[in-house]
Amino acid sequence: MTTPSLEQLRNKLNIINHHLLELLSDRARVVQEIGDVKENQGTPKFDPVREKEMLSELVAANKGPFDDKTIQHLFKQIFQASLNLQESEHKKHLLVSRNKQKEDTVVHIGDVAVGGSKPLMIAGPCSVESYKQVRLVAKAIKDTGISVMRGGAFKPRTSPYDFQGLGIEGLKILKEVAGEFGLKTISEIVDPRHIELASEYIDVIQIGARNMQNFELLKAAGEVRTPILLKRGLAATIDEFLHAAEYIVSRGNTQVMLIERGIRTYEKATRNTLDISAVPILKQESHLPVLVDVTHSTGRKDILVPCAKAALAAGADGIMVEVHPDPATALSDAAQQLNIDEFNRFYSGVKESGLL
Ligand code: PEP
Ligand code: MN
């Protein structure tokens, strides 16, 4: 018997590769079918017991020349690839995904539309401190033509000894001042028990970065029909951000806006790192409006204009900025809030770009 030539052996290998490819593709199609069944049943995609059983069966059937460890390793790679396939299929089915809805969601804050058309500017103090303070900001922003004002009444502070906000009293101030100037309002709610009550006072409920994965709060936000402004978590991936939004939308509240507010990195030149790439990625992956909070992401007043322009150029549907009549005396975020003159300069700086 003659020994086969290298070329003959290589041809043989090529044929086996093609068989393997066909088998792997067949296997992947079955995996997709299993994924659909699991999706309908609401069963988790990853089943460690089943995976262990499959590996034991394969090891028991292994006659070499690969040793058991290698067989386990190879099949684990196949299992992982299958799981990834099921998960990317699952992602396509998220209600917040662009695959599920092609056209942009437009969020209606009364007669103000967010998403799909003209970008929006939201301005206001970090915290609601007094009627007088909010009134001064409201007047300044109204004078520029801005129609949505922010202001925190419940403040999630790092230290329990810092100002925690005026609570419901703060919401009452916002309502009173907004009524006077014909403005819409946004304020953060931190307790699921306040979600329903909030709509008596404010037009948009903000869910803050620290609460992006407070699932009970997200579920409560999904039960009402008040628009929600969901902030990206301090160290949340885009995938986690979208899943947090899914919690709200899956409960029936489709009026959700996403807002990038900077993420934690090693960089110390800014308070957080503004992830500008999150804007086009979120716009591509989701139909929800995407905004950028230039104040919390940078923590610096001197780079707000270029950051706001970058956000709008990247496709953001709006910008958020903090304004205080006297930042030096502010009860929170004193260093980063613009005073009224600075705000007016910021506004015209952004406006000049023609992007707003
Ligand atoms: C805020 O916008 O008031 C705030 C606390 O921001 P963040 O949740 O993004 O830190
Ligand atoms: Mn703030």
GROMACS .gro file of C-alpha atoms and ligand atoms in nm:
model
  367
    1MET     CA    1   0.000   0.000   0.000
    2THR     CA    2   0.140   0.340  -0.097
    3THR     CA    3   0.145   0.621   0.165
    4PRO     CA    4  -0.088   0.903   0.064
    5SER     CA    5   0.081   1.221  -0.054
    6LEU     CA    6   0.063   1.545   0.144
    7GLU     CA    7  -0.168   1.686  -0.118
    8GLN     CA    8  -0.406   1.391  -0.089
    9LEU     CA    9  -0.411   1.427   0.291
   10ARG     CA   10  -0.476   1.797   0.266
   11ASN     CA   11  -0.763   1.737   0.027
   12LYS     CA   12  -0.907   1.488   0.273
   13LEU     CA   13  -0.878   1.750   0.550
   14ASN     CA   14  -1.052   2.010   0.336
   15ILE     CA   15  -1.345   1.774   0.286
   16ILE     CA   16  -1.365   1.706   0.661
   17ASN     CA   17  -1.352   2.083   0.730
   18HIS     CA   18  -1.650   2.131   0.505
   19HIS     CA   19  -1.839   1.851   0.678
   20LEU     CA   20  -1.757   2.008   1.013
   21LEU     CA   21  -1.876   2.345   0.890
   22GLU     CA   22  -2.202   2.195   0.769
   23LEU     CA   23  -2.250   2.014   1.100
   24LEU     CA   24  -2.170   2.326   1.301
   25SER     CA   25  -2.417   2.528   1.095
   26ASP     CA   26  -2.684   2.259   1.138
   27ARG     CA   27  -2.615   2.262   1.510
   28ALA     CA   28  -2.640   2.644   1.519
   29ARG     CA   29  -2.981   2.633   1.350
   30VAL     CA   30  -3.110   2.389   1.611
   31VAL     CA   31  -2.965   2.616   1.879
   32GLN     CA   32  -3.164   2.907   1.732
   33GLU     CA   33  -3.483   2.700   1.743
   34ILE     CA   34  -3.412   2.614   2.107
   35GLY     CA   35  -3.355   2.985   2.169
   36ASP     CA   36  -3.702   3.066   2.032
   37VAL     CA   37  -3.864   2.798   2.248
   38LYS     CA   38  -3.683   2.931   2.555
   39GLU     CA   39  -3.782   3.288   2.465
   40ASN     CA   40  -4.149   3.187   2.451
   41GLN     CA   41  -4.125   2.997   2.777
   42GLY     CA   42  -3.926   3.273   2.946
   43THR     CA   43  -3.654   3.018   3.040
   44PRO     CA   44  -3.294   3.137   3.081
   45LYS     CA   45  -3.066   3.079   2.782
   46PHE     CA   46  -2.774   2.938   2.980
   47ASP     CA   47  -2.837   2.601   3.146
   48PRO     CA   48  -2.518   2.491   3.328
   49VAL     CA   49  -2.660   2.147   3.426
   50ARG     CA   50  -2.746   2.062   3.066
   51GLU     CA   51  -2.400   2.184   2.952
   52LYS     CA   52  -2.229   1.962   3.210
   53GLU     CA   53  -2.434   1.661   3.100
   54MET     CA   54  -2.345   1.713   2.734
   55LEU     CA   55  -1.975   1.743   2.818
   56SER     CA   56  -1.978   1.424   3.031
   57GLU     CA   57  -2.149   1.230   2.752
   58LEU     CA   58  -1.892   1.350   2.501
   59VAL     CA   59  -1.599   1.266   2.727
   60ALA     CA   60  -1.746   0.918   2.785
   61ALA     CA   61  -1.772   0.865   2.408
   62ASN     CA   62  -1.422   0.997   2.340
   63LYS     CA   63  -1.196   0.732   2.184
   64GLY     CA   64  -0.903   0.964   2.115
   65PRO     CA   65  -0.666   1.071   1.977
   66PHE     CA   66  -0.770   1.397   2.152
   67ASP     CA   67  -0.755   1.371   2.530
   68ASP     CA   68  -1.067   1.442   2.738
   69LYS     CA   69  -0.953   1.789   2.839
   70THR     CA   70  -0.910   1.893   2.476
   71ILE     CA   71  -1.254   1.756   2.385
   72GLN     CA   72  -1.406   1.947   2.673
   73HIS     CA   73  -1.228   2.264   2.569
   74LEU     CA   74  -1.334   2.236   2.205
   75PHE     CA   75  -1.698   2.169   2.288
   76LYS     CA   76  -1.707   2.446   2.544
   77GLN     CA   77  -1.608   2.686   2.264
   78ILE     CA   78  -1.895   2.554   2.054
   79PHE     CA   79  -2.139   2.589   2.345
   80GLN     CA   80  -2.025   2.946   2.411
   81ALA     CA   81  -2.064   3.039   2.045
   82SER     CA   82  -2.416   2.894   2.053
   83LEU     CA   83  -2.505   3.092   2.362
   84ASN     CA   84  -2.377   3.410   2.198
   85LEU     CA   85  -2.596   3.332   1.899
   86GLN     CA   86  -2.905   3.296   2.119
   87GLU     CA   87  -2.822   3.616   2.303
   88SER     CA   88  -2.769   3.824   1.993
   89GLU     CA   89  -3.100   3.689   1.860
   90HIS     CA   90  -3.260   3.786   2.190
   91LYS     CA   91  -3.116   4.138   2.166
   92LYS     CA   92  -3.283   4.185   1.829
   93HIS     CA   93  -3.613   4.125   2.000
   94LEU     CA   94  -3.577   4.388   2.273
   95LEU     CA   95  -3.866   4.636   2.256
   96VAL     CA   96  -3.617   4.923   2.276
   97SER     CA   97  -3.417   4.792   1.981
   98ARG     CA   98  -3.405   4.944   1.634
   99ASN     CA   99  -3.478   4.598   1.496
  100LYS     CA  100  -3.810   4.594   1.672
  101GLN     CA  101  -3.905   4.949   1.569
  102LYS     CA  102  -3.745   5.120   1.272
  103GLU     CA  103  -3.881   5.471   1.323
  104ASP     CA  104  -3.760   5.702   1.602
  105THR     CA  105  -3.971   5.719   1.915
  106VAL     CA  106  -4.089   6.073   1.978
  107VAL     CA  107  -4.136   6.156   2.345
  108HIS     CA  108  -4.402   6.417   2.414
  109ILE     CA  109  -4.349   6.645   2.710
  110GLY     CA  110  -4.678   6.828   2.669
  111ASP     CA  111  -4.633   7.014   2.341
  112VAL     CA  112  -4.253   6.965   2.340
  113ALA     CA  113  -4.143   6.678   2.117
  114VAL     CA  114  -3.810   6.502   2.182
  115GLY     CA  115  -3.649   6.276   1.923
  116GLY     CA  116  -3.670   6.267   1.551
  117SER     CA  117  -3.685   6.643   1.494
  118LYS     CA  118  -3.521   6.955   1.640
  119PRO     CA  119  -3.279   6.889   1.928
  120LEU     CA  120  -3.377   7.011   2.271
  121MET     CA  121  -3.185   7.197   2.541
  122ILE     CA  122  -3.272   7.124   2.905
  123ALA     CA  123  -3.130   7.357   3.169
  124GLY     CA  124  -3.173   7.416   3.538
  125PRO     CA  125  -3.007   7.390   3.876
  126CYS     CA  126  -2.856   7.074   4.014
  127SER     CA  127  -3.082   7.100   4.320
  128VAL     CA  128  -3.398   7.290   4.395
  129GLU     CA  129  -3.289   7.505   4.690
  130SER     CA  130  -3.554   7.775   4.718
  131TYR     CA  131  -3.838   7.938   4.528
  132LYS     CA  132  -3.623   8.243   4.463
  133GLN     CA  133  -3.329   8.040   4.329
  134VAL     CA  134  -3.547   7.837   4.090
  135ARG     CA  135  -3.731   8.150   3.977
  136LEU     CA  136  -3.407   8.326   3.879
  137VAL     CA  137  -3.299   8.026   3.668
  138ALA     CA  138  -3.645   7.985   3.517
  139LYS     CA  139  -3.647   8.346   3.404
  140ALA     CA  140  -3.302   8.317   3.246
  141ILE     CA  141  -3.380   8.002   3.056
  142LYS     CA  142  -3.721   8.126   2.946
  143ASP     CA  143  -3.552   8.438   2.806
  144THR     CA  144  -3.340   8.221   2.576
  145GLY     CA  145  -3.647   8.034   2.453
  146ILE     CA  146  -3.576   7.707   2.637
  147SER     CA  147  -3.894   7.532   2.745
  148VAL     CA  148  -3.778   7.246   2.973
  149MET     CA  149  -3.624   7.307   3.315
  150ARG     CA  150  -3.449   7.054   3.536
  151GLY     CA  151  -3.402   7.066   3.915
  152GLY     CA  152  -3.335   6.793   4.171
  153ALA     CA  153  -3.566   6.763   4.471
  154PHE     CA  154  -3.445   6.419   4.582
  155LYS     CA  155  -3.066   6.421   4.568
  156PRO     CA  156  -2.874   6.091   4.576
  157ARG     CA  157  -2.556   6.221   4.740
  158THR     CA  158  -2.232   6.032   4.797
  159SER     CA  159  -2.220   6.141   5.160
  160PRO     CA  160  -2.520   6.107   5.389
  161TYR     CA  161  -2.409   6.434   5.554
  162ASP     CA  162  -2.453   6.635   5.233
  163PHE     CA  163  -2.772   6.818   5.131
  164GLN     CA  164  -3.029   6.554   5.039
  165GLY     CA  165  -3.275   6.781   4.861
  166LEU     CA  166  -3.604   6.942   4.964
  167GLY     CA  167  -3.810   6.637   4.867
  168ILE     CA  168  -4.178   6.695   4.789
  169GLU     CA  169  -4.137   7.060   4.893
  170GLY     CA  170  -3.886   7.093   4.607
  171LEU     CA  171  -4.131   6.941   4.358
  172LYS     CA  172  -4.392   7.196   4.471
  173ILE     CA  173  -4.148   7.480   4.405
  174LEU     CA  174  -4.073   7.345   4.057
  175LYS     CA  175  -4.443   7.322   3.980
  176GLU     CA  176  -4.516   7.672   4.100
  177VAL     CA  177  -4.229   7.835   3.910
  178ALA     CA  178  -4.288   7.629   3.595
  179GLY     CA  179  -4.653   7.736   3.599
  180GLU     CA  180  -4.550   8.098   3.622
  181PHE     CA  181  -4.315   8.079   3.320
  182GLY     CA  182  -4.494   7.815   3.116
  183LEU     CA  183  -4.202   7.570   3.143
  184LYS     CA  184  -4.198   7.189   3.151
  185THR     CA  185  -4.004   7.026   3.435
  186ILE     CA  186  -3.774   6.730   3.496
  187SER     CA  187  -3.679   6.601   3.839
  188GLU     CA  188  -3.521   6.287   3.977
  189ILE     CA  189  -3.728   6.035   4.171
  190VAL     CA  190  -3.542   5.782   4.384
  191ASP     CA  191  -3.821   5.588   4.554
  192PRO     CA  192  -4.068   5.364   4.367
  193ARG     CA  193  -4.342   5.489   4.605
  194HIS     CA  194  -4.303   5.842   4.465
  195ILE     CA  195  -4.331   5.750   4.098
  196GLU     CA  196  -4.708   5.784   4.079
  197LEU     CA  197  -4.722   6.093   4.293
  198ALA     CA  198  -4.450   6.263   4.085
  199SER     CA  199  -4.679   6.326   3.789
  200GLU     CA  200  -4.884   6.565   4.004
  201TYR     CA  201  -4.584   6.796   4.015
  202ILE     CA  202  -4.346   6.733   3.726
  203ASP     CA  203  -4.361   6.652   3.354
  204VAL     CA  204  -4.065   6.412   3.328
  205ILE     CA  205  -3.930   6.170   3.588
  206GLN     CA  206  -3.552   6.140   3.589
  207ILE     CA  207  -3.395   5.813   3.699
  208GLY     CA  208  -3.040   5.896   3.804
  209ALA     CA  209  -2.714   5.726   3.721
  210ARG     CA  210  -2.694   5.565   4.065
  211ASN     CA  211  -3.036   5.412   4.018
  212MET     CA  212  -3.004   5.290   3.659
  213GLN     CA  213  -3.020   4.932   3.782
  214ASN     CA  214  -3.263   4.987   4.068
  215PHE     CA  215  -3.499   4.737   3.913
  216GLU     CA  216  -3.794   4.807   4.144
  217LEU     CA  217  -3.771   5.175   4.054
  218LEU     CA  218  -3.753   5.088   3.683
  219LYS     CA  219  -4.057   4.861   3.713
  220ALA     CA  220  -4.253   5.135   3.889
  221ALA     CA  221  -4.150   5.380   3.614
  222GLY     CA  222  -4.287   5.135   3.360
  223GLU     CA  223  -4.629   5.135   3.525
  224VAL     CA  224  -4.697   5.508   3.480
  225ARG     CA  225  -4.728   5.705   3.156
  226THR     CA  226  -4.514   6.001   3.261
  227PRO     CA  227  -4.211   6.040   3.030
  228ILE     CA  228  -3.889   5.905   3.182
  229LEU     CA  229  -3.536   6.038   3.143
  230LEU     CA  230  -3.307   5.744   3.216
  231LYS     CA  231  -2.944   5.825   3.294
  232ARG     CA  232  -2.663   5.588   3.209
  233GLY     CA  233  -2.511   5.425   3.518
  234LEU     CA  234  -2.171   5.533   3.648
  235ALA     CA  235  -2.007   5.220   3.509
  236ALA     CA  236  -2.283   5.075   3.295
  237THR     CA  237  -2.221   4.924   2.954
  238ILE     CA  238  -2.445   5.024   2.665
  239ASP     CA  239  -2.601   4.681   2.680
  240GLU     CA  240  -2.689   4.722   3.049
  241PHE     CA  241  -2.824   5.070   2.975
  242LEU     CA  242  -3.056   4.935   2.705
  243HIS     CA  243  -3.173   4.651   2.926
  244ALA     CA  244  -3.254   4.903   3.202
  245ALA     CA  245  -3.468   5.095   2.949
  246GLU     CA  246  -3.630   4.765   2.850
  247TYR     CA  247  -3.753   4.724   3.210
  248ILE     CA  248  -3.955   5.044   3.168
  249VAL     CA  249  -4.076   4.994   2.812
  250SER     CA  250  -4.172   4.629   2.869
  251ARG     CA  251  -4.419   4.742   3.134
  252GLY     CA  252  -4.595   4.969   2.889
  253ASN     CA  253  -4.430   5.307   2.934
  254THR     CA  254  -4.284   5.373   2.589
  255GLN     CA  255  -4.201   5.737   2.662
  256VAL     CA  256  -3.837   5.685   2.756
  257MET     CA  257  -3.537   5.906   2.680
  258LEU     CA  258  -3.180   5.787   2.729
  259ILE     CA  259  -2.913   6.024   2.854
  260GLU     CA  260  -2.538   5.971   2.843
  261ARG     CA  261  -2.382   6.141   3.147
  262GLY     CA  262  -2.025   6.018   3.139
  263ILE     CA  263  -1.876   5.696   3.270
  264ARG     CA  264  -1.604   5.617   3.522
  265THR     CA  265  -1.260   5.573   3.371
  266TYR     CA  266  -0.906   5.634   3.498
  267GLU     CA  267  -0.908   5.984   3.346
  268LYS     CA  268  -0.901   6.260   3.606
  269ALA     CA  269  -0.907   6.566   3.377
  270THR     CA  270  -1.285   6.544   3.372
  271ARG     CA  271  -1.527   6.435   3.646
  272ASN     CA  272  -1.640   6.144   3.426
  273THR     CA  273  -1.550   6.048   3.071
  274LEU     CA  274  -1.807   6.163   2.817
  275ASP     CA  275  -1.860   5.858   2.598
  276ILE     CA  276  -1.947   6.037   2.278
  277SER     CA  277  -1.948   5.711   2.083
  278ALA     CA  278  -2.244   5.600   2.296
  279VAL     CA  279  -2.458   5.853   2.106
  280PRO     CA  280  -2.435   5.703   1.756
  281ILE     CA  281  -2.431   5.349   1.900
  282LEU     CA  282  -2.749   5.408   2.101
  283LYS     CA  283  -2.913   5.579   1.804
  284GLN     CA  284  -2.822   5.281   1.587
  285GLU     CA  285  -2.929   5.014   1.835
  286SER     CA  286  -3.237   5.181   1.976
  287HIS     CA  287  -3.524   5.399   1.854
  288LEU     CA  288  -3.542   5.594   2.182
  289PRO     CA  289  -3.428   5.960   2.193
  290VAL     CA  290  -3.068   6.004   2.312
  291LEU     CA  291  -2.952   6.308   2.507
  292VAL     CA  292  -2.620   6.414   2.655
  293ASP     CA  293  -2.567   6.570   2.999
  294VAL     CA  294  -2.263   6.786   2.934
  295THR     CA  295  -2.238   6.902   3.296
  296HIS     CA  296  -2.213   6.573   3.485
  297SER     CA  297  -2.006   6.405   3.215
  298THR     CA  298  -1.733   6.669   3.216
  299GLY     CA  299  -1.773   6.843   3.552
  300ARG     CA  300  -1.600   7.142   3.388
  301LYS     CA  301  -1.747   7.465   3.265
  302ASP     CA  302  -1.467   7.549   3.020
  303ILE     CA  303  -1.533   7.269   2.771
  304LEU     CA  304  -1.912   7.264   2.766
  305VAL     CA  305  -1.957   7.433   2.427
  306PRO     CA  306  -1.733   7.192   2.228
  307CYS     CA  307  -1.877   6.892   2.415
  308ALA     CA  308  -2.234   7.002   2.344
  309LYS     CA  309  -2.148   7.059   1.977
  310ALA     CA  310  -1.983   6.717   1.958
  311ALA     CA  311  -2.291   6.555   2.111
  312LEU     CA  312  -2.525   6.725   1.865
  313ALA     CA  313  -2.295   6.651   1.571
  314ALA     CA  314  -2.294   6.285   1.678
  315GLY     CA  315  -2.674   6.282   1.654
  316ALA     CA  316  -2.794   6.361   2.007
  317ASP     CA  317  -3.159   6.464   2.039
  318GLY     CA  318  -3.083   6.701   2.322
  319ILE     CA  319  -2.841   6.848   2.572
  320MET     CA  320  -2.871   6.892   2.947
  321VAL     CA  321  -2.681   7.158   3.140
  322GLU     CA  322  -2.680   7.280   3.501
  323VAL     CA  323  -2.739   7.650   3.579
  324HIS     CA  324  -2.745   7.824   3.917
  325PRO     CA  325  -2.786   8.195   3.995
  326ASP     CA  326  -2.489   8.182   4.233
  327PRO     CA  327  -2.293   7.856   4.185
  328ALA     CA  328  -2.046   7.937   4.463
  329THR     CA  329  -2.323   7.901   4.721
  330ALA     CA  330  -2.495   7.600   4.558
  331LEU     CA  331  -2.588   7.317   4.794
  332SER     CA  332  -2.471   7.055   4.541
  333ASP     CA  333  -2.233   7.048   4.243
  334ALA     CA  334  -2.111   7.404   4.314
  335ALA     CA  335  -1.800   7.370   4.096
  336GLN     CA  336  -1.971   7.264   3.776
  337GLN     CA  337  -2.284   7.479   3.751
  338LEU     CA  338  -2.289   7.776   3.515
  339ASN     CA  339  -2.403   8.114   3.643
  340ILE     CA  340  -2.661   8.295   3.435
  341ASP     CA  341  -2.413   8.496   3.226
  342GLU     CA  342  -2.207   8.184   3.160
  343PHE     CA  343  -2.523   8.001   3.065
  344ASN     CA  344  -2.622   8.273   2.817
  345ARG     CA  345  -2.275   8.253   2.660
  346PHE     CA  346  -2.296   7.873   2.651
  347TYR     CA  347  -2.637   7.886   2.487
  348SER     CA  348  -2.530   8.127   2.215
  349GLY     CA  349  -2.205   7.933   2.164
  350VAL     CA  350  -2.400   7.616   2.090
  351LYS     CA  351  -2.665   7.799   1.893
  352GLU     CA  352  -2.399   7.956   1.669
  353SER     CA  353  -2.302   7.610   1.547
  354GLY     CA  354  -2.643   7.577   1.384
  355LEU     CA  355  -2.676   7.232   1.541
  356LEU     CA  356  -2.943   7.337   1.792
  357PEP     C1  357  -2.850   6.490   3.826
  357PEP     O1  358  -2.869   6.501   3.705
  357PEP     O2  359  -2.900   6.563   3.909
  357PEP     C2  360  -2.760   6.383   3.876
  357PEP     C3  361  -2.753   6.353   4.004
  357PEP     O3  362  -2.689   6.324   3.779
  357PEP     P1  363  -2.636   6.171   3.768
  357PEP     O4  364  -2.747   6.083   3.816
  357PEP     O5  365  -2.606   6.158   3.624
  357PEP     O6  366  -2.514   6.166   3.855
  358MN      MN  367  -2.569   6.790   3.967
   0.00000   0.00000   0.00000
